[in-house]
């Protein structure tokens, strides 16, 4: 294998090396990592908004089938995050970015075929939706790769930017897909296409972008030789209780972000329905608003990383969960004011519309809290493993340096495990919004938000008890530093 794109000497914690060489190289890899991960997220969530157009395109699917369709990619994407993380040390960050971008051609071209065949059965749609999970795996490998490039003091911001750039793919696909396929104008200001809905157009656009990502990674990214480690060494992090505590917390932050992002278009359509796309101010058409949550959640993620670098990840994470509790209660209160809309009749729909700005406002604050929590939890992960290495060694020794290098590898592996477990929340949230044992979608949505509020309160308690509660000096391990 050619060594042209392999970096044999990489010392980001060396201030001189970082200023003279490291920062520029790390920044270049970060930029193209963001681009590739952005496409992965877009493909991962392509079903979140396209599913709302399937009925209009002639496919006779029930709300339960549609919610399950948007949930499948989240489940597959979460499971793939573990092997994707292991792939970075095995093949190199640059090489795996090329491969993962190439794999995006499978769900995009499969999508393009299925939506143009009116006789495509539901189970085929489920299989193709499952392949969209390939895009979800990109996040774990991208974050694990970038974690190797940056010094500890800059990981929060760097990982926050990398994740936010990827997360923005959710907002962009939800914003652009209705425009690309001809199903909606932009905020009602540009008229929707009169030529019908062409969902395959979006798939072809992202297939072309995936090809660009392959070539960009080939020419502009690098592999780090020292990032090599065996799968056994990486998977050793599953024995750490910190891996599972952080996985639990990440279900509350990222699981909520990806689950709400996937479900939001259908939530708006089912509870604030109008018969046809309406001009802004006269109707609630899901395509005008579906992308806003993902946009805000993505934009606040680097803010969470920056705040965590400044104040400590645990404090910021606790604040994010408190925000999730308060704002989710606000969403729930708004839903209590709505009239059930089982038949989607215009009269009921317009009656509910007066509450839509309140619903949207609280929901955007929920998304903002998930973004801040996502950024702060990913700052905590490398900090935790670094702190454990420091507690086990003596400053200034070779043993300490070896332990810190191992901590970086362990935290990169933990990123994949934690990301995988956290993303599973993105599967259960859409399912919870359309529980088969509840009479109508509105009641199912209320029940789901009650359960989510309780879960966020538990997450806040765990964060405080494990990482912030004052402890006797003889047993203090992690709460004595700004994790």
XYZ file of C-alpha atoms in Angstrom:
483
model
C 0.000 0.000 0.000
C 1.286 3.478 -0.871
C 2.509 5.567 2.093
C 1.718 8.857 0.400
C -1.384 9.477 2.470
C -0.130 7.966 5.738
C 1.192 10.245 8.520
C 3.855 8.451 10.576
C 4.655 11.292 12.992
C 1.580 12.775 14.653
C 1.943 14.633 17.997
C -1.075 16.927 18.509
C -0.327 17.451 22.241
C 3.081 18.930 21.298
C 2.362 22.680 21.117
C 5.178 23.403 18.648
C 4.215 20.545 16.345
C 0.593 21.593 16.493
C 1.245 25.216 15.574
C 3.717 24.438 12.793
C 2.155 21.365 11.192
C -0.692 19.740 13.058
C -3.393 22.402 13.038
C -3.399 22.875 9.264
C -3.475 19.133 8.550
C -6.162 18.491 11.146
C -8.305 21.308 9.762
C -8.092 19.935 6.214
C -9.130 16.475 7.328
C -11.916 17.915 9.453
C -13.391 19.842 6.511
C -13.653 16.809 4.237
C -14.727 14.571 7.073
C -17.624 16.954 7.681
C -18.569 16.845 3.997
C -18.637 13.045 3.842
C -20.440 12.712 7.164
C -22.946 15.360 6.077
C -23.879 13.232 3.072
C -24.147 10.168 5.289
C -26.659 11.880 7.554
C -28.649 13.133 4.562
C -28.959 9.648 3.118
C -29.688 8.199 6.564
C -32.666 10.544 7.008
C -33.868 10.664 3.406
C -36.877 8.558 4.408
C -37.870 10.935 7.208
C -39.391 13.447 4.802
C -39.850 11.332 1.659
C -42.163 8.955 3.555
C -44.632 11.796 3.940
C -44.767 12.067 0.125
C -45.229 8.353 -0.593
C -49.012 8.407 -0.206
C -49.249 11.412 -2.520
C -47.180 9.480 -5.049
C -49.679 6.613 -5.042
C -48.385 4.214 -2.373
C -51.131 3.067 0.016
C -49.310 2.972 3.356
C -50.825 3.502 6.816
C -49.377 5.932 9.408
C -48.032 2.925 11.350
C -46.229 1.659 8.258
C -44.773 5.103 7.549
C -43.485 5.581 11.109
C -41.893 2.138 10.989
C -40.339 2.958 7.619
C -38.587 6.017 9.018
C -37.508 4.087 12.119
C -35.738 1.234 10.296
C -32.736 3.281 9.051
C -32.161 4.535 12.602
C -31.945 0.996 13.965
C -29.601 -0.242 11.234
C -27.475 2.907 11.398
C -27.024 2.523 15.146
C -25.924 -1.115 14.846
C -23.444 -0.291 12.077
C -21.661 2.295 14.192
C -19.631 -0.349 16.007
C -18.044 -1.965 12.912
C -17.625 1.474 11.343
C -15.625 2.591 14.374
C -13.449 -0.514 14.228
C -12.810 0.144 10.537
C -10.882 3.385 11.124
C -7.845 1.815 12.885
C -8.068 -1.191 10.571
C -8.066 0.609 7.216
C -7.154 4.222 8.027
C -9.448 7.237 8.358
C -8.975 8.441 4.783
C -9.421 4.992 3.265
C -12.560 4.245 5.248
C -14.058 7.640 4.401
C -13.737 6.696 0.724
C -15.319 3.297 1.304
C -18.177 4.587 3.444
C -18.974 7.272 0.869
C -19.049 4.628 -1.876
C -21.511 2.542 0.156
C -23.984 5.448 0.046
C -24.653 4.536 -3.591
C -26.542 1.444 -2.387
C -29.385 3.224 -0.531
C -29.580 6.147 -2.957
C -29.869 4.113 -6.145
C -32.155 1.596 -4.431
C -34.395 4.456 -3.325
C -34.461 5.898 -6.839
C -35.622 2.556 -8.249
C -38.284 1.789 -5.642
C -40.119 5.116 -5.737
C -40.479 4.962 -9.529
C -42.168 1.535 -9.445
C -45.845 1.862 -8.379
C -46.017 -1.883 -7.686
C -43.103 -1.898 -5.225
C -44.342 -3.820 -2.161
C -43.957 -2.455 1.341
C -41.383 -5.056 2.384
C -39.065 -3.939 -0.431
C -39.322 -0.377 0.826
C -38.350 -1.665 4.281
C -35.261 -3.419 2.914
C -34.137 -0.357 0.961
C -34.824 1.891 3.953
C -32.629 -0.425 6.022
C -29.695 0.176 3.646
C -30.013 3.900 4.386
C -28.564 2.940 7.755
C -25.199 2.794 5.997
C -25.247 6.570 6.189
C -25.783 6.404 9.944
C -22.603 4.415 10.419
C -20.566 7.258 8.888
C -20.902 9.339 12.029
C -19.052 6.879 14.258
C -16.106 6.368 11.917
C -15.848 10.084 11.218
C -15.835 11.026 14.907
C -13.370 8.264 15.788
C -11.062 9.484 13.019
C -11.177 13.176 13.950
C -10.604 12.330 17.614
C -7.077 11.197 16.651
C -6.270 14.481 14.908
C -6.918 17.011 17.702
C -5.269 17.704 21.078
C -7.334 17.156 24.199
C -7.980 20.862 24.803
C -9.522 21.272 21.342
C -11.462 18.015 21.035
C -14.741 19.461 22.277
C -14.924 22.142 19.605
C -13.489 19.935 16.837
C -15.792 17.002 17.530
C -18.683 19.430 17.942
C -18.036 20.967 14.526
C -17.586 17.569 12.914
C -20.818 16.285 14.388
C -22.728 19.484 13.654
C -21.665 19.425 10.018
C -22.949 15.880 9.790
C -26.126 16.630 11.707
C -26.868 19.490 9.314
C -27.329 16.837 6.651
C -30.622 15.995 8.360
C -31.841 19.589 8.116
C -30.645 19.997 4.535
C -32.302 16.836 3.230
C -35.541 17.814 4.942
C -35.321 21.324 3.509
C -34.185 20.503 -0.024
C -35.957 17.219 -0.749
C -39.453 18.762 -1.072
C -37.998 21.370 -3.427
C -35.940 18.901 -5.486
C -38.801 16.448 -5.945
C -41.338 19.156 -6.806
C -43.560 18.588 -3.777
C -43.246 22.053 -2.266
C -41.857 25.483 -2.860
C -39.512 27.182 -0.440
C -41.630 28.500 2.451
C -44.447 28.983 -0.006
C -42.521 31.829 -1.656
C -41.476 29.762 -4.640
C -44.296 27.824 -6.266
C -44.149 24.056 -6.109
C -43.707 22.170 -9.349
C -46.877 21.323 -11.279
C -45.216 18.320 -12.866
C -45.934 15.961 -9.997
C -43.644 14.525 -7.346
C -40.373 12.907 -8.429
C -38.700 11.448 -5.340
C -35.998 9.788 -7.427
C -34.470 13.179 -8.188
C -33.237 13.564 -4.614
C -31.647 10.117 -4.715
C -29.723 10.906 -7.889
C -28.454 14.208 -6.440
C -27.046 12.493 -3.354
C -25.583 9.635 -5.359
C -23.620 12.208 -7.377
C -22.474 13.960 -4.184
C -21.308 10.627 -2.772
C -19.042 10.188 -5.794
C -17.593 13.663 -5.155
C -16.951 12.682 -1.519
C -15.006 9.620 -2.636
C -12.628 11.686 -4.756
C -12.352 14.442 -2.121
C -11.285 11.915 0.527
C -8.799 10.356 -1.906
C -7.035 13.638 -2.670
C -7.372 15.669 0.538
C -7.497 13.340 3.574
C -4.853 11.363 5.472
C -4.414 8.198 7.510
C -2.577 8.289 10.859
C -0.233 5.380 11.418
C -0.412 5.581 15.227
C -4.198 5.240 15.070
C -3.775 1.533 14.413
C -5.175 -0.851 17.019
C -6.665 -4.334 17.077
C -10.417 -4.939 17.375
C -9.770 -6.703 20.684
C -7.982 -3.645 22.030
C -10.763 -1.348 20.880
C -13.597 -3.491 22.187
C -11.989 -3.571 25.615
C -13.906 -0.361 26.295
C -17.114 -2.376 26.658
C -15.738 -3.503 30.046
C -15.666 0.078 31.280
C -18.704 1.212 33.244
C -18.102 4.716 31.902
C -18.828 3.501 28.366
C -22.282 2.331 29.394
C -23.096 5.336 31.547
C -22.256 7.642 28.670
C -24.195 5.409 26.258
C -27.254 5.814 28.463
C -26.868 9.591 28.498
C -26.310 9.688 24.742
C -29.628 7.952 24.180
C -31.189 11.015 25.774
C -29.280 13.536 23.678
C -28.482 12.096 20.260
C -31.227 9.466 20.329
C -33.689 12.294 20.841
C -32.142 14.425 18.105
C -32.226 11.741 15.431
C -35.577 10.296 16.551
C -37.348 13.653 16.628
C -35.734 14.651 13.325
C -37.056 11.499 11.678
C -40.547 11.803 13.145
C -41.141 15.548 12.943
C -42.433 15.712 9.339
C -45.086 13.078 10.048
C -45.920 14.566 13.464
C -46.727 17.895 11.852
C -48.664 16.278 9.024
C -50.791 14.114 11.345
C -51.583 16.744 13.975
C -51.673 20.003 11.992
C -52.866 18.739 8.629
C -54.295 20.866 5.807
C -55.590 19.350 2.566
C -53.154 21.058 0.196
C -49.925 23.086 0.444
C -50.980 26.535 1.571
C -49.254 29.928 1.438
C -47.274 30.874 4.503
C -49.622 32.046 7.247
C -52.758 30.303 5.964
C -51.914 26.646 6.557
C -49.535 24.269 8.252
C -47.751 22.309 5.563
C -45.130 19.968 7.000
C -42.517 20.571 4.284
C -42.172 24.223 5.285
C -41.163 23.414 8.857
C -39.836 19.829 9.008
C -36.178 20.834 8.694
C -36.104 23.481 11.436
C -35.605 21.114 14.364
C -32.650 19.346 12.800
C -31.169 22.714 11.807
C -31.325 24.072 15.351
C -30.107 20.813 16.909
C -27.154 20.801 14.524
C -26.303 24.471 15.049
C -26.264 24.162 18.834
C -24.043 21.071 18.886
C -20.752 22.978 18.493
C -22.057 25.422 21.110
C -22.375 22.479 23.492
C -18.802 21.436 22.707
C -17.510 24.984 23.229
C -19.372 25.391 26.522
C -18.027 22.000 27.637
C -14.447 23.064 26.834
C -15.024 26.162 28.972
C -17.148 24.916 31.875
C -16.849 21.128 31.805
C -18.944 18.634 29.888
C -20.837 17.252 32.886
C -22.223 20.637 33.950
C -23.348 21.455 30.422
C -24.866 17.989 29.981
C -26.834 18.377 33.205
C -28.126 21.735 31.991
C -29.132 20.171 28.663
C -31.174 17.471 30.390
C -32.880 20.011 32.630
C -33.779 21.917 29.462
C -35.119 18.726 27.876
C -37.376 18.095 30.858
C -38.775 21.646 30.910
C -39.261 22.066 27.158
C -40.682 18.569 26.635
C -43.292 19.408 29.258
C -44.007 22.523 27.191
C -44.565 20.405 24.067
C -46.793 18.069 26.048
C -48.852 20.959 27.400
C -49.369 22.236 23.850
C -50.524 18.809 22.654
C -53.087 18.749 25.469
C -54.789 21.719 23.803
C -55.248 19.963 20.442
C -58.315 18.193 19.097
C -57.738 14.597 17.892
C -57.570 14.466 14.116
C -58.164 10.792 13.197
C -59.750 11.558 9.817
C -57.571 14.542 8.958
C -60.624 16.734 8.335
C -59.819 20.335 7.387
C -62.115 21.787 10.069
C -60.249 20.037 12.892
C -56.910 20.734 11.284
C -57.474 24.483 11.113
C -58.745 24.455 14.702
C -55.393 23.011 15.784
C -53.389 25.486 13.750
C -53.598 28.272 16.326
C -51.468 26.132 18.647
C -48.854 25.319 16.040
C -46.505 28.277 16.748
C -46.448 27.322 20.443
C -45.822 23.660 19.608
C -43.069 24.596 17.158
C -41.416 26.989 19.623
C -41.213 24.456 22.437
C -40.076 21.750 20.033
C -37.259 23.964 18.754
C -36.082 24.465 22.334
C -36.110 20.682 22.756
C -33.933 20.372 19.657
C -31.585 23.089 20.940
C -31.170 21.149 24.187
C -30.389 17.925 22.329
C -27.733 19.716 20.283
C -26.036 21.225 23.327
C -26.175 17.859 25.083
C -24.711 16.098 22.054
C -21.746 18.450 22.006
C -21.093 18.259 25.750
C -21.351 14.465 26.012
C -18.799 14.028 23.238
C -16.457 16.333 25.108
C -16.911 14.152 28.205
C -15.900 10.899 26.501
C -12.202 11.659 25.770
C -11.957 13.596 29.052
C -13.136 10.589 31.059
C -10.652 8.158 29.513
C -7.825 10.671 29.753
C -8.609 11.269 33.428
C -8.657 7.540 34.131
C -5.199 7.244 32.508
C -3.904 10.115 34.654
C -5.245 8.569 37.869
C -3.478 5.296 37.097
C -0.011 6.735 36.315
C 2.628 9.156 37.588
C 3.120 12.541 35.877
C 6.212 12.931 33.718
C 6.831 9.215 33.238
C 6.938 7.162 30.064
C 4.130 5.118 31.544
C 1.961 8.250 31.662
C 2.652 9.053 27.992
C 1.809 5.497 26.952
C -1.364 5.566 29.023
C -2.497 8.858 27.477
C -1.910 7.517 23.952
C -3.938 4.458 24.875
C -6.656 6.686 26.308
C -7.070 8.386 22.924
C -7.521 5.016 21.219
C -9.947 3.872 23.921
C -12.008 7.047 23.686
C -12.196 6.736 19.890
C -13.472 3.191 20.284
C -15.889 4.320 22.991
C -17.238 6.965 20.613
C -18.430 4.173 18.331
C -20.013 2.096 21.088
C -21.675 5.096 22.710
C -22.822 6.430 19.350
C -24.332 3.064 18.460
C -26.266 2.695 21.685
C -27.356 6.333 21.657
C -28.660 6.146 18.105
C -30.981 3.291 19.051
C -33.146 5.965 20.638
C -33.750 7.190 17.115
C -35.477 3.887 16.370
C -37.794 3.822 19.383
C -38.965 7.432 19.211
C -40.819 7.146 15.864
C -42.301 3.836 17.036
C -43.513 5.427 20.277
C -45.318 8.161 18.371
C -47.648 5.629 16.751
C -48.165 2.942 19.394
C -50.623 0.307 18.127
C -52.295 0.047 21.542
C -53.342 3.735 21.552
C -56.548 4.782 19.788
C -55.269 7.757 17.771
C -51.942 9.373 16.805
C -52.458 12.400 19.092
C -52.900 10.260 22.209
C -49.892 8.163 21.201
C -47.833 11.337 20.841
C -48.875 12.571 24.296
C -48.030 9.238 25.918
C -44.654 9.233 24.198
C -43.720 12.692 25.469
C -44.698 11.728 29.024
C -42.324 8.769 28.832
C -39.576 10.926 27.306
C -39.869 13.509 30.108
C -39.409 10.837 32.762
C -36.391 9.460 30.919
C -34.744 12.904 30.688
C -35.218 13.409 34.427
C -33.461 10.093 35.075
C -30.605 11.126 32.748
C -30.194 14.407 34.649
C -30.034 12.518 37.946
C -27.419 10.068 36.603
C -25.273 12.931 35.285
C -25.298 14.671 38.658
C -24.702 11.566 40.769
C -21.856 10.126 38.685
C -19.990 13.220 37.515
C -20.943 16.216 39.676
C -21.997 15.119 43.165
C -19.407 16.062 45.827
C -17.731 12.911 47.139
C -15.323 12.083 49.980
C -11.713 12.650 48.970
C -10.766 9.000 49.300
C -13.305 7.847 46.693
C -13.256 10.739 44.252
C -12.334 9.655 40.759
C -14.025 11.662 38.018
C -16.129 14.344 39.704
C -13.032 16.238 40.893
C -12.187 17.524 37.415
C -14.082 19.220 34.606
C -15.130 16.081 32.745
